[in-house]
Coordinates of C-alpha atoms in Angstrom, one line a residue:
G1 CA 0.0 0.0 0.0
K2 CA 1.0 3.6 0.7
W3 CA 4.6 3.6 2.1
H4 CA 5.0 7.4 2.1
M5 CA 8.6 7.1 3.4
G6 CA 10.4 7.8 0.1
V7 CA 13.0 5.6 -1.7
N8 CA 16.5 7.1 -2.2
C9 CA 19.1 8.9 -0.3
K10 CA 22.1 9.7 -2.5
T11 CA 21.5 8.0 -5.9
C12 CA 18.4 7.0 -7.8
H13 CA 19.2 3.3 -7.2
D14 CA 20.3 3.1 -3.5
H15 CA 16.7 2.5 -2.2
C16 CA 17.9 3.4 1.3
H17 CA 14.3 4.2 2.5
H18 CA 12.7 1.3 0.7
P19 CA 10.6 -1.2 2.7
L20 CA 12.9 -4.1 1.8
N21 CA 15.7 -2.2 3.6
H22 CA 13.6 -1.8 6.7
G23 CA 12.6 -5.3 7.7
F24 CA 10.0 -6.2 5.1
D25 CA 10.5 -9.2 2.7
Y26 CA 8.0 -8.1 0.0
F27 CA 6.6 -4.8 -1.1
Y28 CA 3.8 -3.7 -3.5
G29 CA 2.5 -0.2 -3.4
M30 CA 3.3 3.5 -3.6
P31 CA 6.7 4.6 -2.3
F32 CA 5.4 8.2 -1.9
T33 CA 2.0 9.6 -1.0
L34 CA -1.3 10.0 -2.7
V35 CA -2.0 13.6 -4.0
N36 CA -4.8 15.1 -6.0
E37 CA -2.5 15.3 -9.1
C38 CA -2.6 11.4 -9.3
Q39 CA -6.2 11.7 -10.4
D40 CA -5.7 14.6 -12.9
T41 CA -7.8 16.8 -10.7
D42 CA -8.4 20.5 -11.3
D43 CA -7.5 21.2 -7.7
P44 CA -3.7 20.6 -7.4
E45 CA -2.6 19.7 -3.9
L46 CA 1.2 19.2 -3.9
A47 CA 2.1 21.3 -7.0
K48 CA 0.3 24.4 -5.7
S49 CA 2.4 24.9 -2.6
L50 CA 5.6 23.6 -4.3
Q51 CA 5.2 26.1 -7.1
E52 CA 5.0 29.0 -4.8
T53 CA 8.0 27.9 -2.8
Y54 CA 10.2 27.0 -5.8
W55 CA 9.3 30.2 -7.6
F56 CA 10.1 32.3 -4.6
Y57 CA 13.6 30.8 -4.1
T58 CA 14.3 30.8 -7.8
Q59 CA 13.7 34.6 -7.9
M60 CA 15.9 35.1 -4.7
I61 CA 18.7 33.0 -6.1
I62 CA 18.6 34.7 -9.6
L63 CA 18.7 38.1 -7.9
A64 CA 21.7 37.0 -5.8
V65 CA 23.6 35.7 -8.8
F66 CA 23.0 38.9 -10.8
T67 CA 24.2 41.0 -7.8
L68 CA 27.3 38.9 -7.4
V69 CA 28.1 39.0 -11.1
I70 CA 27.7 42.8 -11.3
G71 CA 29.8 43.2 -8.2
K72 CA 32.5 40.9 -9.5
L73 CA 32.7 42.7 -12.9
A74 CA 32.7 46.1 -11.3
N75 CA 35.2 45.1 -8.7
L76 CA 32.9 46.2 -6.0
F77 CA 33.6 43.2 -3.8
P78 CA 35.7 40.0 -4.2
V79 CA 33.9 36.8 -4.9
K80 CA 35.0 33.6 -6.6
W81 CA 33.4 32.5 -9.8
K82 CA 33.1 29.1 -8.3
I83 CA 30.7 30.4 -5.7
I84 CA 28.6 32.2 -8.4
I85 CA 28.5 29.1 -10.6
C86 CA 27.4 26.9 -7.7
L87 CA 24.7 29.4 -6.8
A88 CA 23.5 29.6 -10.4
I89 CA 23.3 25.8 -10.5
C90 CA 21.2 25.8 -7.4
G91 CA 18.9 28.4 -9.0
L92 CA 18.6 26.3 -12.1
L93 CA 17.6 23.3 -10.0
H94 CA 14.9 25.4 -8.3
F95 CA 13.7 26.6 -11.7
I96 CA 13.6 23.1 -13.0
S97 CA 11.7 22.0 -9.9
W98 CA 9.2 24.9 -10.4
F99 CA 8.8 24.1 -14.1
S100 CA 8.4 20.4 -13.4
S101 CA 5.7 20.9 -10.9
Y102 CA 3.3 22.0 -13.7
G103 CA 1.8 18.7 -14.7
F104 CA 4.8 16.5 -14.0
T105 CA 3.9 15.8 -10.3
K106 CA 1.8 12.8 -11.5
Y107 CA 4.8 11.2 -13.2
W108 CA 7.3 11.9 -10.5
N109 CA 5.1 11.1 -7.5
C110 CA 2.3 8.7 -8.5
I111 CA 4.3 5.5 -8.8
L112 CA 3.7 1.8 -8.1
M113 CA 6.5 -0.6 -7.2
R114 CA 6.8 -4.3 -6.7
N115 CA 9.9 -4.9 -4.5
H116 CA 12.6 -2.8 -6.2
D117 CA 10.9 -2.6 -9.6
I118 CA 8.6 0.2 -10.8
T119 CA 5.5 -1.4 -12.3
E120 CA 3.5 1.7 -13.2
Q121 CA 4.6 5.3 -13.7
P122 CA 2.2 7.0 -13.5
M123 CA -0.1 4.6 -11.8
N124 CA -3.5 3.7 -13.2
L125 CA -5.9 4.6 -10.4
Q126 CA -8.8 2.7 -11.9
K127 CA -7.0 -0.5 -11.3
T128 CA -4.9 0.3 -8.2
T129 CA -7.5 -0.9 -5.7
S130 CA -8.0 -4.3 -7.4
N131 CA -4.3 -4.7 -7.9
M132 CA -3.4 -4.1 -4.2
L133 CA -6.2 -6.3 -3.0
K134 CA -5.1 -9.1 -5.4
E135 CA -1.5 -8.7 -4.1
A136 CA -2.6 -8.9 -0.5
I137 CA -4.7 -12.0 -1.0
T138 CA -1.9 -13.7 -3.0
F139 CA 0.5 -12.9 -0.2
I140 CA -1.8 -14.7 2.3
E141 CA -2.0 -17.7 -0.1
R142 CA 1.7 -17.9 -0.4
N143 CA 2.3 -17.7 3.4
K144 CA -0.7 -19.7 4.7
H145 CA 1.5 -22.5 6.0
R146 CA 3.9 -20.3 8.1
P147 CA 3.7 -17.2 10.3
F148 CA 3.4 -14.0 8.4
L149 CA 3.0 -10.2 9.0
L150 CA 0.8 -8.5 6.3
F151 CA 0.8 -4.7 6.6
V152 CA -1.8 -3.2 4.3
S153 CA -1.8 0.6 4.1
L154 CA -4.8 1.4 2.1
L155 CA -5.2 4.3 -0.3
H156 CA -8.7 4.7 1.2
V157 CA -9.9 7.1 2.7
H158 CA -7.2 9.5 1.5
T159 CA -7.9 12.4 -0.8
P160 CA -8.6 12.5 -3.7
L161 CA -10.9 9.7 -2.6
I162 CA -10.2 7.3 -5.4
T163 CA -13.4 5.2 -5.8
T164 CA -14.2 2.6 -8.4
E165 CA -17.3 2.9 -10.5
K166 CA -19.0 0.1 -8.6
F167 CA -19.1 2.1 -5.4
Q168 CA -19.7 5.6 -6.7
G169 CA -23.0 7.1 -5.6
R170 CA -23.8 4.3 -3.1
S171 CA -23.5 6.3 0.1
R172 CA -25.8 9.0 1.5
H173 CA -22.6 10.8 2.6
G174 CA -21.3 11.6 -0.9
L175 CA -17.9 10.7 -2.3
Y176 CA -16.3 10.3 1.1
G177 CA -19.0 7.8 2.1
D178 CA -18.6 5.9 -1.1
N179 CA -14.8 5.7 -0.4
V180 CA -15.5 4.4 3.1
E181 CA -17.9 1.7 1.8
E182 CA -15.3 0.6 -0.7
M183 CA -12.7 0.4 2.0
D184 CA -15.0 -1.7 4.1
W185 CA -15.5 -4.0 1.2
I186 CA -11.7 -4.3 0.8
V187 CA -11.2 -5.2 4.4
G188 CA -14.0 -7.7 4.1
K189 CA -12.3 -9.4 1.2
L190 CA -9.1 -9.7 3.2
L191 CA -10.9 -11.2 6.2
N192 CA -12.7 -13.7 3.9
A193 CA -9.3 -14.7 2.4
I194 CA -8.0 -15.4 5.9
D195 CA -11.2 -17.4 6.8
K196 CA -11.1 -19.5 3.6
K197 CA -7.5 -20.5 4.4
D198 CA -8.6 -21.7 7.8
L199 CA -6.4 -19.1 9.5
K200 CA -9.2 -17.3 11.3
N201 CA -8.4 -18.5 14.8
T202 CA -4.7 -18.1 14.4
T203 CA -4.5 -14.6 12.9
F204 CA -4.4 -11.4 14.9
V205 CA -6.0 -8.6 12.9
Y206 CA -5.6 -4.9 13.9
F207 CA -7.5 -2.2 12.0
A208 CA -7.0 1.6 12.7
S209 CA -6.4 5.0 11.0
D210 CA -3.3 7.1 11.3
H211 CA -5.1 10.3 12.1
G212 CA -8.5 11.9 12.3
G213 CA -10.5 13.4 9.5
F214 CA -9.0 16.0 7.1
L215 CA -11.3 18.9 7.7
E216 CA -9.8 21.3 5.1
A217 CA -10.3 18.8 2.3
R218 CA -13.3 20.2 0.4
R219 CA -14.7 20.5 -3.1
G220 CA -17.2 23.4 -3.1
N221 CA -19.5 22.7 -0.2
S222 CA -18.7 19.0 -0.1
Q223 CA -16.6 17.6 2.7
L224 CA -14.0 15.3 1.3
G225 CA -11.9 14.5 4.4
G226 CA -14.3 13.0 6.9
W227 CA -15.8 14.2 10.2
N228 CA -14.5 14.0 13.7
G229 CA -17.8 14.2 15.7
I230 CA -17.5 15.9 19.0
Y231 CA -13.7 16.1 18.9
K232 CA -12.0 19.4 18.1
G233 CA -9.5 19.7 15.2
G234 CA -8.4 17.2 12.6
K235 CA -5.5 15.9 10.4
G236 CA -2.2 17.7 10.8
M237 CA -3.1 19.0 14.3
G238 CA -0.7 17.4 16.7
G239 CA -2.6 18.0 19.8
W240 CA -6.4 18.3 19.4
E241 CA -8.4 15.1 19.9
G242 CA -9.9 15.3 16.4
G243 CA -6.5 15.0 14.9
I244 CA -5.2 12.1 16.9
R245 CA -8.2 10.2 18.4
V246 CA -9.2 7.2 16.2
P247 CA -10.8 3.9 17.0
G248 CA -8.9 0.6 16.8
I249 CA -10.6 -2.6 15.9
V250 CA -9.1 -6.0 16.8
R251 CA -10.1 -9.5 15.7
W252 CA -8.7 -12.8 17.0
P253 CA -11.4 -15.4 17.4
G254 CA -10.8 -18.0 20.1
V255 CA -8.4 -15.8 21.9
L256 CA -10.1 -12.4 22.3
P257 CA -13.7 -12.4 23.3
A258 CA -16.0 -10.8 20.7
G259 CA -17.9 -7.6 21.4
T260 CA -15.5 -6.3 24.1
V261 CA -15.2 -2.5 24.3
I262 CA -12.0 -1.1 25.8
D263 CA -12.0 2.7 26.5
E264 CA -8.3 3.2 27.3
P265 CA -5.8 5.5 25.5
T266 CA -3.3 3.5 23.4
S267 CA -1.1 4.4 20.5
L268 CA -0.2 3.1 17.1
M269 CA 3.4 2.9 18.5
D270 CA 2.0 -0.1 20.5
I271 CA 1.8 -2.2 17.4
Y272 CA 5.5 -2.8 17.3
P273 CA 5.9 -4.4 20.8
T274 CA 2.6 -6.2 20.3
V275 CA 3.8 -7.9 17.1
V276 CA 7.1 -8.7 18.6
Q277 CA 5.4 -10.4 21.6
L278 CA 3.1 -12.3 19.2
A279 CA 6.1 -13.5 17.2
G280 CA 7.9 -14.8 20.4
G281 CA 10.6 -12.2 20.2
A282 CA 11.9 -9.6 22.6
V283 CA 12.0 -5.8 22.1
P284 CA 15.4 -4.0 22.3
Q285 CA 16.5 -3.3 25.8
D286 CA 19.2 -0.6 24.9
R287 CA 16.6 2.2 24.3
V288 CA 13.4 3.6 25.6
L289 CA 10.4 2.5 23.6
D290 CA 7.3 4.7 23.4
G291 CA 5.0 1.7 22.7
H292 CA 3.6 -1.0 25.0
T293 CA 2.2 -4.4 24.1
L294 CA -1.6 -4.4 23.8
L295 CA -2.1 -8.0 24.7
P296 CA -2.6 -7.7 28.5
L297 CA -5.2 -5.0 27.9
L298 CA -6.9 -7.0 25.1
Q299 CA -6.9 -10.3 27.1
G300 CA -8.2 -8.6 30.2
T301 CA -5.3 -9.4 32.4
E302 CA -4.8 -5.6 32.8
Q303 CA -7.6 -3.1 33.1
H304 CA -5.8 0.0 32.2
S305 CA -3.5 1.2 29.5
R306 CA 0.2 1.1 30.3
H307 CA 0.6 4.7 29.0
E308 CA 0.7 7.1 31.9
F309 CA 1.8 9.8 29.5
L310 CA 1.4 10.3 25.7
F311 CA 3.3 13.0 24.0
H312 CA 1.6 14.5 20.9
Y313 CA 3.9 16.0 18.3
C314 CA 3.3 18.1 15.2
G315 CA 6.4 17.4 13.2
V316 CA 9.3 17.8 15.6
F317 CA 7.4 20.2 17.9
L318 CA 5.7 19.0 21.1
H319 CA 2.2 20.4 21.0
A320 CA 0.4 18.5 23.8
V321 CA 0.8 16.0 26.6
R322 CA -1.8 13.5 27.9
W323 CA -1.6 12.3 31.5
Y324 CA -3.6 9.3 32.6
Q325 CA -3.7 9.9 36.4
K326 CA -4.0 6.3 37.6
D327 CA -5.0 6.8 41.2
S328 CA -8.1 8.8 40.1
G329 CA -8.7 7.5 36.6
T330 CA -8.7 11.1 35.2
I331 CA -7.2 11.9 31.9
W332 CA -5.7 15.4 31.6
K333 CA -4.2 17.0 28.5
A334 CA -2.0 20.1 28.4
H335 CA -1.6 22.0 25.1
Y336 CA 1.7 23.9 24.7
A337 CA 0.9 25.0 21.2
T338 CA -2.3 25.0 19.1
P339 CA -2.9 25.9 15.4
V340 CA -4.5 29.2 14.6
F341 CA -7.8 28.4 13.0
Q342 CA -8.7 30.4 9.8
P343 CA -11.4 31.7 10.0
E344 CA -11.1 31.9 13.8
A345 CA -14.2 30.0 14.8
S346 CA -14.0 27.4 12.0
G347 CA -12.2 24.7 13.8
A348 CA -9.8 24.2 10.9
C349 CA -7.1 26.0 8.8
F350 CA -9.2 26.6 5.6
K351 CA -7.1 29.5 4.3
R352 CA -3.8 27.4 4.6
G353 CA -5.2 24.1 3.4
I354 CA -3.7 22.3 6.4
C355 CA -2.6 23.6 9.8
P356 CA 1.2 24.3 10.2
C357 CA 3.3 22.9 13.1
F358 CA 5.2 26.1 13.7
G359 CA 5.5 29.8 12.8
D360 CA 2.8 32.4 12.7
G361 CA 0.1 29.8 12.2
V362 CA 0.6 28.4 15.7
A363 CA -0.3 29.9 19.0
H364 CA 1.9 29.2 22.1
H365 CA 0.4 28.9 25.5
D366 CA 2.1 29.8 28.8
P367 CA 0.7 28.5 31.0
P368 CA -0.5 25.7 28.8
L369 CA -4.1 25.1 28.0
L370 CA -5.3 22.3 30.4
F371 CA -8.4 20.1 29.8
N372 CA -10.0 17.3 31.8
L373 CA -10.7 14.9 28.9
S374 CA -12.7 12.6 31.3
Q375 CA -15.3 15.4 31.6
D376 CA -14.6 17.5 28.6
P377 CA -13.6 15.3 25.6
S378 CA -14.5 18.1 23.2
E379 CA -11.8 20.3 24.8
A380 CA -14.2 23.2 24.9
N381 CA -13.5 24.5 28.4
P382 CA -9.8 25.2 29.3
L383 CA -9.1 25.0 33.0
S384 CA -7.1 27.5 35.1
A385 CA -5.8 27.8 38.6
D386 CA -9.0 29.7 39.4
T387 CA -11.4 27.0 38.1
E388 CA -9.4 23.8 38.9
P389 CA -7.9 23.2 42.3
L390 CA -5.5 20.6 40.9
F391 CA -4.2 22.9 38.1
D392 CA -0.8 23.6 39.6
T393 CA -0.3 20.0 40.8
V394 CA -1.2 18.6 37.4
M395 CA 1.0 21.0 35.5
R396 CA 4.0 20.3 37.7
R397 CA 3.6 16.5 37.1
I398 CA 3.2 17.0 33.3
R399 CA 6.2 19.4 33.2
R400 CA 8.4 16.8 35.0
A401 CA 7.2 14.1 32.6
V402 CA 8.2 16.3 29.6
E403 CA 11.7 16.8 31.1
E404 CA 12.1 13.1 31.6
H405 CA 10.8 12.4 28.1
H406 CA 13.2 14.9 26.5
K407 CA 16.2 13.0 28.1
T408 CA 15.2 9.9 26.1
L409 CA 15.4 11.6 22.7
T410 CA 18.2 11.7 20.3
P411 CA 18.2 14.7 17.9
V412 CA 18.1 13.9 14.2
P413 CA 18.3 16.0 11.0
Q414 CA 15.1 17.9 10.3
Q415 CA 13.2 15.7 7.8
L416 CA 10.8 18.4 6.8
S417 CA 13.4 21.0 5.9
L418 CA 13.3 22.7 2.5
Y419 CA 16.3 20.7 1.2
N420 CA 14.9 17.4 2.2
N421 CA 11.6 18.2 0.4
I422 CA 12.8 19.8 -2.7
W423 CA 12.6 17.7 -5.8
K424 CA 16.0 16.2 -6.7
P425 CA 16.3 14.9 -10.3
W426 CA 19.2 12.6 -9.4
L427 CA 17.1 10.8 -6.8
Q428 CA 14.0 10.4 -9.0
P429 CA 12.8 6.8 -9.4
C430 CA 12.4 6.2 -13.2
C431 CA 11.4 3.1 -15.1
G432 CA 12.7 4.5 -18.4
T433 CA 15.5 6.8 -19.4
F434 CA 15.1 10.0 -17.3
P435 CA 13.2 12.2 -17.9
F436 CA 11.1 9.9 -20.0
C437 CA 9.6 7.9 -17.1
W438 CA 6.6 6.1 -18.5
C439 CA 5.7 2.5 -18.1
H440 CA 2.9 0.1 -17.3
E441 CA 3.3 -3.5 -16.2
E442 CA 0.8 -4.9 -18.7
N443 CA 2.4 -3.1 -21.6
N444 CA 5.8 -4.2 -20.5
K445 CA 4.6 -7.9 -20.5
V446 CA 3.2 -7.5 -24.0

C-alpha cells in the first residue's frame, strides 16, 4: 500500500528508504504519498504549494547571482566565480523543480512498485484498488503454512478519494461515504481470504487509522476528508483530539472475546511491541520504547493502559501531553501550542489548506491550556488555577514528565526541511530513461 517514506538517499538506485531495507521481505505499493494530481484533478494539492516555494527561491537566487556577477565585474567586492556558478546551478535546480511541478507531479510522485521494480509510472488509479487487493490475497495464499505479517496501508480514505465505479453514488454521505464503503469491502475481502484458508483463529487482525478526518479537504460545499464528531480539530493538528483520536478494531477469534469494548488510551506505537510479543521475540533493551504491548489489555489481564503519558507532536514540535492519572482515573491534557484556525471559529485552517506545526500559524500557551478529557472530551473548556484546584499539581507533574521524556530523545536532522523536500532529479525513481519515465506493467509484459 502507501509507504510514504520515500525511496532514495544519494542516488536513484540506492533505495535506502525502501521497505525491503527496513525489515520487510516483500513490497507492493506507492513509495510516496497520494495527492490530487494522481487523479488529474483540477484542484492541485502538492504542486500548488511547491510552485509558490520553488518560484520564490528561484527569484531570490537569480537576484543574488546577478548581484554577485555585477559586483564581480565592477570590482565592488571580491567573490570567486566558483561560488557564483554553484549558486547559479542551485537556482537552475529550483527553476527546473518549479517548471516540473506543472503537470509532472503525477509522473514523479504517483508510482507503483513491486519490490525494487517500478510497475507503473504514473499509476492507473482505476486498477490500483483491485491490484493491491489481489497482491494482499496472493500474499496470504503464499504464506498460509507459516507465520506472516501482512501490513496493508490502504489508499482509502485518503484524498482525492479514489473510488471505483462500482461504489460511486452508493452512500448517503457523498464521495467520502462511497470511499469508506469501498474500504469496508476491501477489508471484508481480506478477512474472507483469511477465513477461507482456515487461518481465522490463528490470525491477529488490527485495523486503525493514522489520524482523524482531514477537515480542510473540500470541493465546493462537499466535505472530502471525513468528520470528527464531538472532537476538536483534525488531520495535521498534533494536539487536538480530532487530529489524533481514532478507533482501533481488533479480531482474534478463540483468543479475544468478541464484542469487548476497551475505553483506554493506546497508541499506534503499541503495534511494534505487540507484534514482537506475538512472534515470540523480545524488544530491544538498549533504548526507551514509546509503545507498550496491547495483549494484556486485550486479554483482560490488565484493566488500564500502560501509557501514563502520551506525547503528541506536530512534526518535531511537542504540541500537547496527555496524562492518565492512575489513582483517580482522570485523563488530563495540556496544550503547549495549538494551530491558529482560519477563520477563527471554523475549527480548521481553511485558508492554509492544512494547519502548520510552527511559525505564525501556531499559538503558544504559557501557561499551557489544560483540559480534563474525562469530563470534557471536546476540549471546549480550558481550565485554570481559578477553576481547577488541581491545576498547579497537574501542570507540575506534566512538566516533570516532559523533562524526563526529552532526556530519552536523540536529535536527528530535520526531515521536513526545504532541502529534504525539494525535488532532486538525481534521486527520482524512473522506469525508463530520465526524464522519459513512463511504463505500465501490462504493456511491459506485452
